[in-house]
Amino acid sequence: MSDKNEIPYKIYLSENEMPKAWYNVRADMKKKPAPLLNPATHQPCTAEELEHVFCKDLVAQELNDKDAYIEIPEEIRNFYKMYRPSPLVRAYCLEEKLGTPAHIYYKFEGNNTSGSHKLNSAIAQAYYAKKQGLKGVTTETGAGQWGTALSMASSYFGLDCIVYMVKCSYEQKPFRREVIRTYGAKAIPSPSMDTEIGRKINAEFPGTTGSLGCAISEAVEHALKNEGYRYVLGSVLNQVLLHQSVIGLETKAALDKYGIKADVIIGCAGGGSNLGGLISPFAGEMLRGESKYQIIAVEPASCPSLTRGVYAYDFCDTGKVCPLQKMYTLGSSFMPSANHAGGLRYHGMSSIVSELYDQKLIEARSVEQTEVFKAAEMFARIEGILPAPESSHAIKVAIDEALKCKESGEAKNIVFGLTGTGYFDMKAYEAYNDGKMADYIPTDEDIKKATDMIPRFPGNEF
Ligand SMILES: *Cc1c(COP(=O)(O)O)cnc(C)c1O
């Protein structure tokens, strides 16, 4: 089934149909993602150790690989209702333009002021910090979406919010910085001179425009040195994927409403949270042997953790203060080029996504940024939404897959995550429009240099 009369351009769920619990895909994984390790002892981190850095309830979620469903507290559901459920859009216009028999759907997460899916986890993390009676939270932000989301969430619950913002974004994206400040948070360019690790990195790499890994180290240091503060992270961690499962649950519910079975599911992958959240319920069905999907993670060719990294325990941050996580990684010392998809410039990957990739439940592709912007431009002109550069990685591969269907004549259902809008990324669009965008791809040597620095210890062979 599926002609225009039956499937609307936008499939909305009602408030009552919104998920009341997050789905924890780890519960259905026979081989679980490896535990976080204490970098000094190489033993699994205990809850107590993690609670110095993270909020208590979030640590429990981080370590929980047993419960398939975790209730979404009512306060969070009420906040979700301000901008959720997000629509699942049938891209009729794009299909027509491509002349493909494929049916293309995208789940649009850009309908909130922060402009991306990140608010789904920000509000949850702020809620648990407030519940614990904390004064405030510290974090890093790359392109600025996470900082924006967290500043909104913190202001809602009356928490202080300190955001270390990767320097190139701080300078390139004054508008996001100002949204952060408007919501009452403090934005600090990273590497800064405010922390020990920031001063060290500035001395070692003079003129560096920063990286997510480095900003993370600064934010963690700030939380550890200030009473009543905890560090929160916008991606990579299990808890973040858990919160983002709201995307996948809604997508599944919307598809089910019209009897649509997805064939291909595509998401861009920076730290893996939107992808992990989108695919969780579908991956769960695969893990339980109920169904089969083709799942594709899309990453930038300039920062190809899944497609060219190694699967090993590594530091989550440049400063090596966070626990070790087993993941596909380019090495925490890998400094990606100044790619315009700032939200995808991370050396590692969620351990859940990494493990699913290692088990070959999902596949990965890397794409170059000029092609990505070509796809973004096409999408903006045809579907009317100006997409974020990060999201456009998924658009690019969705278009590729739809064109394959054109050749084969298959009417596959292609679903992709449109994680956000690109209104604050006009510098990137400017470079593209001026023909000044370059494709930087690291050499094998660049990658080897960084992966050679990944710690080696018994049990960490790669
Ligand atoms: C942060 C961000 C991403 C990438 O982060 P993940 O954790 O991999 O989801 C993708 N799209 C947008 C719009 C973002 O803000």
PDB file of C-alpha atoms in Angstrom, residues 79-80 83-84 109-110 112 114-125 140-150 152-153 176 212 233-236 240 243-244 247 268 270-271 273-274 342-344 390 419-420:
ATOM      1  CA  PHE A  79       8.905  19.167  28.113  1.00  0.00           C
ATOM      2  CA  TYR A  80       8.964  16.786  25.128  1.00  0.00           C
ATOM      3  CA  TYR A  83       8.267  20.169  20.485  1.00  0.00           C
ATOM      4  CA  ARG A  84       7.422  16.485  20.076  1.00  0.00           C
ATOM      5  CA  GLU A 109      14.294  16.697  14.615  1.00  0.00           C
ATOM      6  CA  GLY A 110      14.913  20.369  13.802  1.00  0.00           C
ATOM      7  CA  ASN A 112      12.921  23.331  18.275  1.00  0.00           C
ATOM      8  CA  SER A 114      18.232  24.482  19.462  1.00  0.00           C
ATOM      9  CA  GLY A 115      17.545  23.154  15.978  1.00  0.00           C
ATOM     10  CA  SER A 116      18.463  19.509  16.500  1.00  0.00           C
ATOM     11  CA  HIS A 117      17.741  16.199  18.192  1.00  0.00           C
ATOM     12  CA  LYS A 118      20.145  17.074  21.028  1.00  0.00           C
ATOM     13  CA  LEU A 119      17.393  18.596  23.155  1.00  0.00           C
ATOM     14  CA  ASN A 120      15.955  15.073  23.660  1.00  0.00           C
ATOM     15  CA  SER A 121      18.895  14.149  25.877  1.00  0.00           C
ATOM     16  CA  ALA A 122      19.694  17.631  27.207  1.00  0.00           C
ATOM     17  CA  ILE A 123      16.338  17.891  28.958  1.00  0.00           C
ATOM     18  CA  ALA A 124      16.714  14.429  30.452  1.00  0.00           C
ATOM     19  CA  GLN A 125      20.206  15.134  31.759  1.00  0.00           C
ATOM     20  CA  GLU A 140      31.497  20.814  25.708  1.00  0.00           C
ATOM     21  CA  THR A 141      29.973  21.761  22.414  1.00  0.00           C
ATOM     22  CA  GLY A 142      31.281  21.278  18.903  1.00  0.00           C
ATOM     23  CA  ALA A 143      29.179  23.007  16.328  1.00  0.00           C
ATOM     24  CA  GLY A 144      27.132  24.537  19.144  1.00  0.00           C
ATOM     25  CA  GLN A 145      23.963  22.461  18.893  1.00  0.00           C
ATOM     26  CA  TRP A 146      24.558  20.577  22.111  1.00  0.00           C
ATOM     27  CA  GLY A 147      25.498  23.725  24.026  1.00  0.00           C
ATOM     28  CA  THR A 148      22.358  25.403  22.748  1.00  0.00           C
ATOM     29  CA  ALA A 149      20.215  22.431  23.716  1.00  0.00           C
ATOM     30  CA  LEU A 150      21.759  22.147  27.161  1.00  0.00           C
ATOM     31  CA  MET A 152      17.685  25.604  27.013  1.00  0.00           C
ATOM     32  CA  ALA A 153      17.270  22.564  29.244  1.00  0.00           C
ATOM     33  CA  ARG A 176      24.698  29.766  18.384  1.00  0.00           C
ATOM     34  CA  LEU A 212      35.534  18.067  20.795  1.00  0.00           C
ATOM     35  CA  LEU A 233      27.806  14.829  27.483  1.00  0.00           C
ATOM     36  CA  GLY A 234      25.721  15.272  24.342  1.00  0.00           C
ATOM     37  CA  SER A 235      26.552  12.062  22.542  1.00  0.00           C
ATOM     38  CA  VAL A 236      28.640   8.863  22.646  1.00  0.00           C
ATOM     39  CA  VAL A 240      22.437   9.587  25.528  1.00  0.00           C
ATOM     40  CA  HIS A 243      17.283   9.191  25.570  1.00  0.00           C
ATOM     41  CA  GLN A 244      17.542   9.470  21.797  1.00  0.00           C
ATOM     42  CA  ILE A 247      13.374   9.250  17.841  1.00  0.00           C
ATOM     43  CA  CYS A 268      24.643  10.415  10.194  1.00  0.00           C
ATOM     44  CA  GLY A 270      29.252  11.795  14.888  1.00  0.00           C
ATOM     45  CA  GLY A 271      29.292  10.259  18.344  1.00  0.00           C
ATOM     46  CA  SER A 273      23.589   9.229  19.426  1.00  0.00           C
ATOM     47  CA  ASN A 274      20.992  10.188  16.819  1.00  0.00           C
ATOM     48  CA  GLY A 342      31.372  20.272  13.343  1.00  0.00           C
ATOM     49  CA  GLY A 343      28.991  17.843  15.043  1.00  0.00           C
ATOM     50  CA  LEU A 344      30.654  14.940  13.249  1.00  0.00           C
ATOM     51  CA  GLU A 390      25.605  16.880   9.674  1.00  0.00           C
ATOM     52  CA  THR A 419      18.717  15.645  12.670  1.00  0.00           C
ATOM     53  CA  GLY A 420      18.514  19.402  12.349  1.00  0.00           C
TER      54      GLY A 420
END
